[in-house]
PDB file of N, CA and C in Angstrom:
ATOM      1  N   MET D   1      53.592  -7.663  -3.831  1.00 91.00           N
ATOM      2  CA  MET D   1      54.498  -7.049  -4.771  1.00 91.00           C
ATOM      3  C   MET D   1      53.937  -7.273  -6.173  1.00 91.00           C
ATOM      4  N   LYS D   2      53.930  -6.206  -6.952  1.00 95.00           N
ATOM      5  CA  LYS D   2      53.415  -6.274  -8.316  1.00 95.00           C
ATOM      6  C   LYS D   2      54.577  -6.136  -9.292  1.00 95.00           C
ATOM      7  N   THR D   3      54.398  -6.695 -10.480  1.00 96.00           N
ATOM      8  CA  THR D   3      55.404  -6.588 -11.541  1.00 96.00           C
ATOM      9  C   THR D   3      54.784  -5.844 -12.709  1.00 96.00           C
ATOM     10  N   ILE D   4      55.517  -4.846 -13.221  1.00 96.00           N
ATOM     11  CA  ILE D   4      55.070  -4.084 -14.384  1.00 96.00           C
ATOM     12  C   ILE D   4      56.238  -3.896 -15.331  1.00 96.00           C
ATOM     13  N   THR D   5      55.916  -3.605 -16.589  1.00 97.00           N
ATOM     14  CA  THR D   5      56.973  -3.356 -17.568  1.00 97.00           C
ATOM     15  C   THR D   5      57.392  -1.891 -17.514  1.00 97.00           C
ATOM     16  N   GLN D   6      58.538  -1.635 -18.108  1.00 96.00           N
ATOM     17  CA  GLN D   6      59.029  -0.263 -18.174  1.00 96.00           C
ATOM     18  C   GLN D   6      58.019   0.623 -18.910  1.00 96.00           C
ATOM     19  N   ARG D   7      57.437   0.100 -19.941  1.00 96.00           N
ATOM     20  CA  ARG D   7      56.462   0.865 -20.727  1.00 96.00           C
ATOM     21  C   ARG D   7      55.218   1.183 -19.898  1.00 96.00           C
ATOM     22  N   GLU D   8      54.737   0.194 -19.104  1.00 96.00           N
ATOM     23  CA  GLU D   8      53.585   0.433 -18.230  1.00 96.00           C
ATOM     24  C   GLU D   8      53.909   1.498 -17.182  1.00 96.00           C
ATOM     25  N   LEU D   9      55.121   1.439 -16.647  1.00 96.00           N
ATOM     26  CA  LEU D   9      55.531   2.444 -15.658  1.00 96.00           C
ATOM     27  C   LEU D   9      55.509   3.831 -16.267  1.00 96.00           C
ATOM     28  N   ALA D  10      56.023   3.964 -17.478  1.00 96.00           N
ATOM     29  CA  ALA D  10      56.042   5.267 -18.142  1.00 96.00           C
ATOM     30  C   ALA D  10      54.626   5.757 -18.438  1.00 96.00           C
ATOM     31  N   ALA D  11      53.755   4.856 -18.854  1.00 97.00           N
ATOM     32  CA  ALA D  11      52.403   5.252 -19.246  1.00 97.00           C
ATOM     33  C   ALA D  11      51.506   5.526 -18.036  1.00 97.00           C
ATOM     34  N   GLN D  12      51.768   4.837 -16.935  1.00 96.00           N
ATOM     35  CA  GLN D  12      50.882   4.948 -15.771  1.00 96.00           C
ATOM     36  C   GLN D  12      51.638   5.426 -14.532  1.00 96.00           C
ATOM     37  N   SER D  13      52.617   6.291 -14.715  1.00 96.00           N
ATOM     38  CA  SER D  13      53.498   6.667 -13.603  1.00 96.00           C
ATOM     39  C   SER D  13      52.738   7.269 -12.421  1.00 96.00           C
ATOM     40  N   LYS D  14      51.738   8.101 -12.690  1.00 97.00           N
ATOM     41  CA  LYS D  14      51.002   8.704 -11.572  1.00 97.00           C
ATOM     42  C   LYS D  14      50.283   7.643 -10.748  1.00 97.00           C
ATOM     43  N   ALA D  15      49.593   6.732 -11.407  1.00 97.00           N
ATOM     44  CA  ALA D  15      48.865   5.670 -10.687  1.00 97.00           C
ATOM     45  C   ALA D  15      49.829   4.769  -9.926  1.00 97.00           C
ATOM     46  N   VAL D  16      50.961   4.443 -10.554  1.00 97.00           N
ATOM     47  CA  VAL D  16      51.954   3.585  -9.894  1.00 97.00           C
ATOM     48  C   VAL D  16      52.516   4.288  -8.663  1.00 97.00           C
ATOM     49  N   LEU D  17      52.879   5.557  -8.792  1.00 96.00           N
ATOM     50  CA  LEU D  17      53.439   6.276  -7.651  1.00 96.00           C
ATOM     51  C   LEU D  17      52.405   6.492  -6.549  1.00 96.00           C
ATOM     52  N   ASP D  18      51.140   6.644  -6.921  1.00 96.00           N
ATOM     53  CA  ASP D  18      50.094   6.711  -5.898  1.00 96.00           C
ATOM     54  C   ASP D  18      50.030   5.403  -5.121  1.00 96.00           C
ATOM     55  N   ASP D  19      50.126   4.264  -5.846  1.00 95.00           N
ATOM     56  CA  ASP D  19      50.148   2.950  -5.185  1.00 95.00           C
ATOM     57  C   ASP D  19      51.367   2.808  -4.290  1.00 95.00           C
ATOM     58  N   VAL D  20      52.522   3.257  -4.773  1.00 95.00           N
ATOM     59  CA  VAL D  20      53.754   3.165  -3.986  1.00 95.00           C
ATOM     60  C   VAL D  20      53.621   3.999  -2.712  1.00 95.00           C
ATOM     61  N   GLU D  21      53.061   5.182  -2.845  1.00 92.00           N
ATOM     62  CA  GLU D  21      52.862   6.034  -1.675  1.00 92.00           C
ATOM     63  C   GLU D  21      51.953   5.349  -0.647  1.00 92.00           C
ATOM     64  N   ALA D  22      51.041   4.518  -1.135  1.00 93.00           N
ATOM     65  CA  ALA D  22      50.124   3.785  -0.248  1.00 93.00           C
ATOM     66  C   ALA D  22      50.767   2.516   0.310  1.00 93.00           C
ATOM     67  N   GLY D  23      52.003   2.187  -0.147  1.00 92.00           N
ATOM     68  CA  GLY D  23      52.708   1.043   0.421  1.00 92.00           C
ATOM     69  C   GLY D  23      52.981  -0.109  -0.526  1.00 92.00           C
ATOM     70  N   THR D  24      52.513  -0.037  -1.761  1.00 95.00           N
ATOM     71  CA  THR D  24      52.725  -1.121  -2.721  1.00 95.00           C
ATOM     72  C   THR D  24      54.151  -1.081  -3.257  1.00 95.00           C
ATOM     73  N   VAL D  25      54.737  -2.255  -3.456  1.00 96.00           N
ATOM     74  CA  VAL D  25      56.071  -2.366  -4.042  1.00 96.00           C
ATOM     75  C   VAL D  25      55.915  -2.918  -5.459  1.00 96.00           C
ATOM     76  N   TYR D  26      56.606  -2.295  -6.405  1.00 97.00           N
ATOM     77  CA  TYR D  26      56.563  -2.729  -7.801  1.00 97.00           C
ATOM     78  C   TYR D  26      57.944  -3.190  -8.239  1.00 97.00           C
ATOM     79  N   ARG D  27      57.975  -4.263  -9.020  1.00 97.00           N
ATOM     80  CA  ARG D  27      59.188  -4.667  -9.732  1.00 97.00           C
ATOM     81  C   ARG D  27      58.996  -4.277 -11.183  1.00 97.00           C
ATOM     82  N   VAL D  28      60.004  -3.640 -11.754  1.00 97.00           N
ATOM     83  CA  VAL D  28      59.926  -3.153 -13.126  1.00 97.00           C
ATOM     84  C   VAL D  28      60.772  -4.063 -14.012  1.00 97.00           C
ATOM     85  N   THR D  29      60.180  -4.466 -15.156  1.00 97.00           N
ATOM     86  CA  THR D  29      60.904  -5.337 -16.085  1.00 97.00           C
ATOM     87  C   THR D  29      61.168  -4.616 -17.397  1.00 97.00           C
ATOM     88  N   ARG D  30      62.233  -5.014 -18.052  1.00 96.00           N
ATOM     89  CA  ARG D  30      62.549  -4.551 -19.398  1.00 96.00           C
ATOM     90  C   ARG D  30      62.970  -5.789 -20.187  1.00 96.00           C
ATOM     91  N   ASN D  31      62.321  -6.026 -21.296  1.00 95.00           N
ATOM     92  CA  ASN D  31      62.602  -7.206 -22.121  1.00 95.00           C
ATOM     93  C   ASN D  31      62.523  -8.498 -21.306  1.00 95.00           C
ATOM     94  N   GLY D  32      61.609  -8.534 -20.349  1.00 94.00           N
ATOM     95  CA  GLY D  32      61.397  -9.736 -19.549  1.00 94.00           C
ATOM     96  C   GLY D  32      62.340  -9.888 -18.367  1.00 94.00           C
ATOM     97  N   ASN D  33      63.303  -8.992 -18.217  1.00 96.00           N
ATOM     98  CA  ASN D  33      64.255  -9.068 -17.103  1.00 96.00           C
ATOM     99  C   ASN D  33      63.913  -8.015 -16.052  1.00 96.00           C
ATOM    100  N   GLU D  34      63.913  -8.418 -14.793  1.00 96.00           N
ATOM    101  CA  GLU D  34      63.669  -7.449 -13.724  1.00 96.00           C
ATOM    102  C   GLU D  34      64.871  -6.518 -13.619  1.00 96.00           C
ATOM    103  N   ILE D  35      64.596  -5.218 -13.649  1.00 97.00           N
ATOM    104  CA  ILE D  35      65.696  -4.247 -13.615  1.00 97.00           C
ATOM    105  C   ILE D  35      65.618  -3.291 -12.436  1.00 97.00           C
ATOM    106  N   ALA D  36      64.447  -3.175 -11.818  1.00 97.00           N
ATOM    107  CA  ALA D  36      64.318  -2.192 -10.738  1.00 97.00           C
ATOM    108  C   ALA D  36      63.189  -2.590  -9.811  1.00 97.00           C
ATOM    109  N   GLU D  37      63.243  -1.964  -8.659  1.00 97.00           N
ATOM    110  CA  GLU D  37      62.174  -2.122  -7.683  1.00 97.00           C
ATOM    111  C   GLU D  37      61.779  -0.730  -7.219  1.00 97.00           C
ATOM    112  N   VAL D  38      60.502  -0.433  -7.245  1.00 96.00           N
ATOM    113  CA  VAL D  38      60.008   0.862  -6.809  1.00 96.00           C
ATOM    114  C   VAL D  38      59.248   0.621  -5.516  1.00 96.00           C
ATOM    115  N   ARG D  39      59.736   1.251  -4.443  1.00 95.00           N
ATOM    116  CA  ARG D  39      59.140   1.030  -3.125  1.00 95.00           C
ATOM    117  C   ARG D  39      59.077   2.344  -2.372  1.00 95.00           C
ATOM    118  N   PRO D  40      58.174   2.431  -1.390  1.00 94.00           N
ATOM    119  CA  PRO D  40      58.118   3.661  -0.600  1.00 94.00           C
ATOM    120  C   PRO D  40      59.375   3.813   0.251  1.00 94.00           C
ATOM    121  N   ILE D  41      59.795   5.047   0.443  1.00 92.00           N
ATOM    122  CA  ILE D  41      60.952   5.286   1.294  1.00 92.00           C
ATOM    123  C   ILE D  41      60.488   5.438   2.737  1.00 92.00           C
ATOM    124  N   GLU D  42      61.412   5.176   3.641  1.00 84.00           N
ATOM    125  CA  GLU D  42      61.111   5.365   5.058  1.00 84.00           C
ATOM    126  C   GLU D  42      61.032   6.865   5.319  1.00 84.00           C
ATOM    127  N   PRO D  43      60.021   7.314   6.030  1.00 81.00           N
ATOM    128  CA  PRO D  43      59.943   8.753   6.305  1.00 81.00           C
ATOM    129  C   PRO D  43      61.087   9.197   7.208  1.00 81.00           C
ATOM    130  N   ARG D  44      61.616  10.373   6.926  1.00 80.00           N
ATOM    131  CA  ARG D  44      62.701  10.919   7.745  1.00 80.00           C
ATOM    132  C   ARG D  44      62.123  11.533   9.006  1.00 80.00           C
ATOM    133  N   ARG D  45      62.761  11.227  10.094  1.00 82.00           N
ATOM    134  CA  ARG D  45      62.309  11.808  11.355  1.00 82.00           C
ATOM    135  C   ARG D  45      62.896  13.199  11.515  1.00 82.00           C
ATOM    136  N   ARG D  46      62.102  14.112  12.030  1.00 86.00           N
ATOM    137  CA  ARG D  46      62.576  15.462  12.274  1.00 86.00           C
ATOM    138  C   ARG D  46      63.043  15.640  13.712  1.00 86.00           C
ATOM    139  N   PHE D  47      62.643  14.728  14.587  1.00 90.00           N
ATOM    140  CA  PHE D  47      62.966  14.868  15.992  1.00 90.00           C
ATOM    141  C   PHE D  47      63.399  13.515  16.532  1.00 90.00           C
ATOM    142  N   VAL D  48      64.503  13.509  17.248  1.00 90.00           N
ATOM    143  CA  VAL D  48      64.966  12.295  17.918  1.00 90.00           C
ATOM    144  C   VAL D  48      64.925  12.568  19.415  1.00 90.00           C
ATOM    145  N   PRO D  49      64.198  11.759  20.168  1.00 94.00           N
ATOM    146  CA  PRO D  49      64.110  12.001  21.613  1.00 94.00           C
ATOM    147  C   PRO D  49      65.471  11.902  22.288  1.00 94.00           C
ATOM    148  N   VAL D  50      65.672  12.708  23.309  1.00 94.00           N
ATOM    149  CA  VAL D  50      66.937  12.740  24.045  1.00 94.00           C
ATOM    150  C   VAL D  50      67.271  11.370  24.606  1.00 94.00           C
ATOM    151  N   ALA D  51      66.283  10.661  25.113  1.00 94.00           N
ATOM    152  CA  ALA D  51      66.533   9.335  25.695  1.00 94.00           C
ATOM    153  C   ALA D  51      67.110   8.376  24.655  1.00 94.00           C
ATOM    154  N   GLU D  52      66.643   8.470  23.415  1.00 92.00           N
ATOM    155  CA  GLU D  52      67.173   7.608  22.356  1.00 92.00           C
ATOM    156  C   GLU D  52      68.627   7.954  22.041  1.00 92.00           C
ATOM    157  N   LEU D  53      68.924   9.246  21.971  1.00 92.00           N
ATOM    158  CA  LEU D  53      70.311   9.659  21.728  1.00 92.00           C
ATOM    159  C   LEU D  53      71.223   9.199  22.860  1.00 92.00           C
ATOM    160  N   GLN D  54      70.767   9.309  24.084  1.00 93.00           N
ATOM    161  CA  GLN D  54      71.575   8.882  25.221  1.00 93.00           C
ATOM    162  C   GLN D  54      71.846   7.389  25.165  1.00 93.00           C
ATOM    163  N   ARG D  55      70.846   6.592  24.776  1.00 92.00           N
ATOM    164  CA  ARG D  55      71.060   5.147  24.632  1.00 92.00           C
ATOM    165  C   ARG D  55      72.095   4.849  23.552  1.00 92.00           C
ATOM    166  N   LYS D  56      72.011   5.563  22.427  1.00 90.00           N
ATOM    167  CA  LYS D  56      72.944   5.316  21.323  1.00 90.00           C
ATOM    168  C   LYS D  56      74.361   5.747  21.679  1.00 90.00           C
ATOM    169  N   TRP D  57      74.501   6.839  22.420  1.00 90.00           N
ATOM    170  CA  TRP D  57      75.823   7.362  22.763  1.00 90.00           C
ATOM    171  C   TRP D  57      76.426   6.690  23.989  1.00 90.00           C
ATOM    172  N   GLN D  58      75.636   5.901  24.684  1.00 91.00           N
ATOM    173  CA  GLN D  58      76.095   5.284  25.925  1.00 91.00           C
ATOM    174  C   GLN D  58      77.341   4.428  25.710  1.00 91.00           C
ATOM    175  N   HIS D  59      77.431   3.756  24.575  1.00 87.00           N
ATOM    176  CA  HIS D  59      78.551   2.860  24.316  1.00 87.00           C
ATOM    177  C   HIS D  59      79.562   3.447  23.321  1.00 87.00           C
ATOM    178  N   ALA D  60      79.419   4.720  23.017  1.00 90.00           N
ATOM    179  CA  ALA D  60      80.365   5.369  22.104  1.00 90.00           C
ATOM    180  C   ALA D  60      81.717   5.506  22.804  1.00 90.00           C
ATOM    181  N   PRO D  61      82.808   5.387  22.044  1.00 88.00           N
ATOM    182  CA  PRO D  61      84.125   5.520  22.676  1.00 88.00           C
ATOM    183  C   PRO D  61      84.374   6.941  23.165  1.00 88.00           C
ATOM    184  N   GLN D  62      85.152   7.061  24.232  1.00 88.00           N
ATOM    185  CA  GLN D  62      85.536   8.368  24.747  1.00 88.00           C
ATOM    186  C   GLN D  62      86.534   9.011  23.792  1.00 88.00           C
ATOM    187  N   VAL D  63      86.452  10.311  23.639  1.00 88.00           N
ATOM    188  CA  VAL D  63      87.372  11.037  22.774  1.00 88.00           C
ATOM    189  C   VAL D  63      88.433  11.687  23.642  1.00 88.00           C
ATOM    190  N   ASP D  64      89.685  11.398  23.325  1.00 90.00           N
ATOM    191  CA  ASP D  64      90.807  12.014  24.023  1.00 90.00           C
ATOM    192  C   ASP D  64      91.218  13.231  23.201  1.00 90.00           C
ATOM    193  N   ALA D  65      90.790  14.422  23.616  1.00 89.00           N
ATOM    194  CA  ALA D  65      91.022  15.642  22.837  1.00 89.00           C
ATOM    195  C   ALA D  65      92.505  15.951  22.677  1.00 89.00           C
ATOM    196  N   THR D  66      93.307  15.675  23.694  1.00 89.00           N
ATOM    197  CA  THR D  66      94.745  15.953  23.612  1.00 89.00           C
ATOM    198  C   THR D  66      95.396  15.063  22.561  1.00 89.00           C
ATOM    199  N   ARG D  67      95.037  13.801  22.565  1.00 92.00           N
ATOM    200  CA  ARG D  67      95.596  12.858  21.580  1.00 92.00           C
ATOM    201  C   ARG D  67      95.114  13.220  20.171  1.00 92.00           C
ATOM    202  N   MET D  68      93.837  13.606  20.056  1.00 91.00           N
ATOM    203  CA  MET D  68      93.304  13.982  18.749  1.00 91.00           C
ATOM    204  C   MET D  68      94.029  15.214  18.210  1.00 91.00           C
ATOM    205  N   ARG D  69      94.307  16.207  19.082  1.00 88.00           N
ATOM    206  CA  ARG D  69      95.033  17.406  18.669  1.00 88.00           C
ATOM    207  C   ARG D  69      96.442  17.046  18.210  1.00 88.00           C
ATOM    208  N   ALA D  70      97.107  16.148  18.952  1.00 90.00           N
ATOM    209  CA  ALA D  70      98.468  15.740  18.599  1.00 90.00           C
ATOM    210  C   ALA D  70      98.481  15.040  17.242  1.00 90.00           C
ATOM    211  N   GLU D  71      97.493  14.172  16.988  1.00 92.00           N
ATOM    212  CA  GLU D  71      97.425  13.483  15.697  1.00 92.00           C
ATOM    213  C   GLU D  71      97.148  14.469  14.567  1.00 92.00           C
ATOM    214  N   ALA D  72      96.280  15.450  14.815  1.00 89.00           N
ATOM    215  CA  ALA D  72      95.988  16.452  13.794  1.00 89.00           C
ATOM    216  C   ALA D  72      97.222  17.307  13.509  1.00 89.00           C
ATOM    217  N   ASP D  73      97.946  17.698  14.557  1.00 88.00           N
ATOM    218  CA  ASP D  73      99.160  18.489  14.366  1.00 88.00           C
ATOM    219  C   ASP D  73     100.206  17.701  13.588  1.00 88.00           C
ATOM    220  N   GLU D  74     100.308  16.415  13.882  1.00 91.00           N
ATOM    221  CA  GLU D  74     101.276  15.575  13.172  1.00 91.00           C
ATOM    222  C   GLU D  74     100.904  15.459  11.697  1.00 91.00           C
ATOM    223  N   PHE D  75      99.632  15.326  11.419  1.00 92.00           N
ATOM    224  CA  PHE D  75      99.185  15.142  10.038  1.00 92.00           C
ATOM    225  C   PHE D  75      99.208  16.446   9.252  1.00 92.00           C
ATOM    226  N   TYR D  76      98.624  17.512   9.827  1.00 89.00           N
ATOM    227  CA  TYR D  76      98.474  18.774   9.112  1.00 89.00           C
ATOM    228  C   TYR D  76      99.609  19.760   9.360  1.00 89.00           C
ATOM    229  N   GLY D  77     100.376  19.568  10.419  1.00 88.00           N
ATOM    230  CA  GLY D  77     101.397  20.533  10.784  1.00 88.00           C
ATOM    231  C   GLY D  77     100.801  21.595  11.686  1.00 88.00           C
ATOM    232  N   THR D  78     101.667  22.478  12.188  1.00 82.00           N
ATOM    233  CA  THR D  78     101.189  23.489  13.136  1.00 82.00           C
ATOM    234  C   THR D  78     101.354  24.908  12.617  1.00 82.00           C
ATOM    235  N   GLU D  79     101.814  25.066  11.369  1.00 81.00           N
ATOM    236  CA  GLU D  79     102.093  26.408  10.852  1.00 81.00           C
ATOM    237  C   GLU D  79     100.848  27.287  10.828  1.00 81.00           C
ATOM    238  N   ASP D  80      99.721  26.778  10.330  1.00 76.00           N
ATOM    239  CA  ASP D  80      98.506  27.584  10.171  1.00 76.00           C
ATOM    240  C   ASP D  80      97.509  27.356  11.297  1.00 76.00           C
ATOM    241  N   ARG D  81      97.940  26.730  12.357  1.00 74.00           N
ATOM    242  CA  ARG D  81      97.027  26.383  13.440  1.00 74.00           C
ATOM    243  C   ARG D  81      96.556  27.636  14.184  1.00 74.00           C
ATOM    244  N   VAL D  82      95.288  27.689  14.469  1.00 68.00           N
ATOM    245  CA  VAL D  82      94.704  28.784  15.241  1.00 68.00           C
ATOM    246  C   VAL D  82      94.933  28.479  16.706  1.00 68.00           C
ATOM    247  N   ASP D  83      95.292  29.494  17.482  1.00 69.00           N
ATOM    248  CA  ASP D  83      95.494  29.284  18.914  1.00 69.00           C
ATOM    249  C   ASP D  83      94.237  28.718  19.551  1.00 69.00           C
ATOM    250  N   ASP D  84      94.434  27.871  20.537  1.00 67.00           N
ATOM    251  CA  ASP D  84      93.296  27.261  21.222  1.00 67.00           C
ATOM    252  C   ASP D  84      92.401  28.300  21.878  1.00 67.00           C
ATOM    253  N   ASP D  85      92.974  29.426  22.329  1.00 70.00           N
ATOM    254  CA  ASP D  85      92.197  30.449  23.014  1.00 70.00           C
ATOM    255  C   ASP D  85      91.594  31.470  22.060  1.00 70.00           C
ATOM    256  N   ALA D  86      92.019  31.442  20.800  1.00 69.00           N
ATOM    257  CA  ALA D  86      91.554  32.449  19.847  1.00 69.00           C
ATOM    258  C   ALA D  86      90.123  32.151  19.410  1.00 69.00           C
ATOM    259  N   ASP D  87      89.427  33.208  19.032  1.00 71.00           N
ATOM    260  CA  ASP D  87      88.069  33.070  18.512  1.00 71.00           C
ATOM    261  C   ASP D  87      88.180  32.649  17.040  1.00 71.00           C
ATOM    262  N   PRO D  88      87.734  31.435  16.679  1.00 66.00           N
ATOM    263  CA  PRO D  88      87.908  30.975  15.306  1.00 66.00           C
ATOM    264  C   PRO D  88      87.049  31.738  14.313  1.00 66.00           C
ATOM    265  N   TRP D  89      86.064  32.495  14.787  1.00 73.00           N
ATOM    266  CA  TRP D  89      85.170  33.216  13.883  1.00 73.00           C
ATOM    267  C   TRP D  89      85.601  34.666  13.677  1.00 73.00           C
ATOM    268  N   ARG D  90      86.604  35.101  14.415  1.00 71.00           N
ATOM    269  CA  ARG D  90      87.091  36.478  14.282  1.00 71.00           C
ATOM    270  C   ARG D  90      87.848  36.616  12.969  1.00 71.00           C
ATOM    271  N   ARG D  91      87.573  37.699  12.241  1.00 66.00           N
ATOM    272  CA  ARG D  91      88.283  37.926  10.977  1.00 66.00           C
ATOM    273  C   ARG D  91      89.661  38.483  11.260  1.00 66.00           C
ATOM    274  N   ARG D  92      90.580  38.137  10.391  1.00 59.00           N
ATOM    275  CA  ARG D  92      91.956  38.616  10.552  1.00 59.00           C
ATOM    276  C   ARG D  92      92.114  40.000   9.987  1.00 59.00           C
TER     277      ARG D  92
END
């Protein structure tokens, strides 16, 4: 981990960000006090394997759709409710 001043970061931002992209972590100081840390972010995954999703969902609680509907009706009311059999995308 490297420490640089705010002024150094401003003057050498391209070089610092190139280092960060390569994995270096910087602590930024202002008036001698550490104020920030610049570090590479974790790359976002575009694909999650099905086996991983199944492992994560294996212990998820079961959803009781009837109970959920009753709670929603109690909270929101039933005046504007769309029929369960109706196509929700059909225009009125």
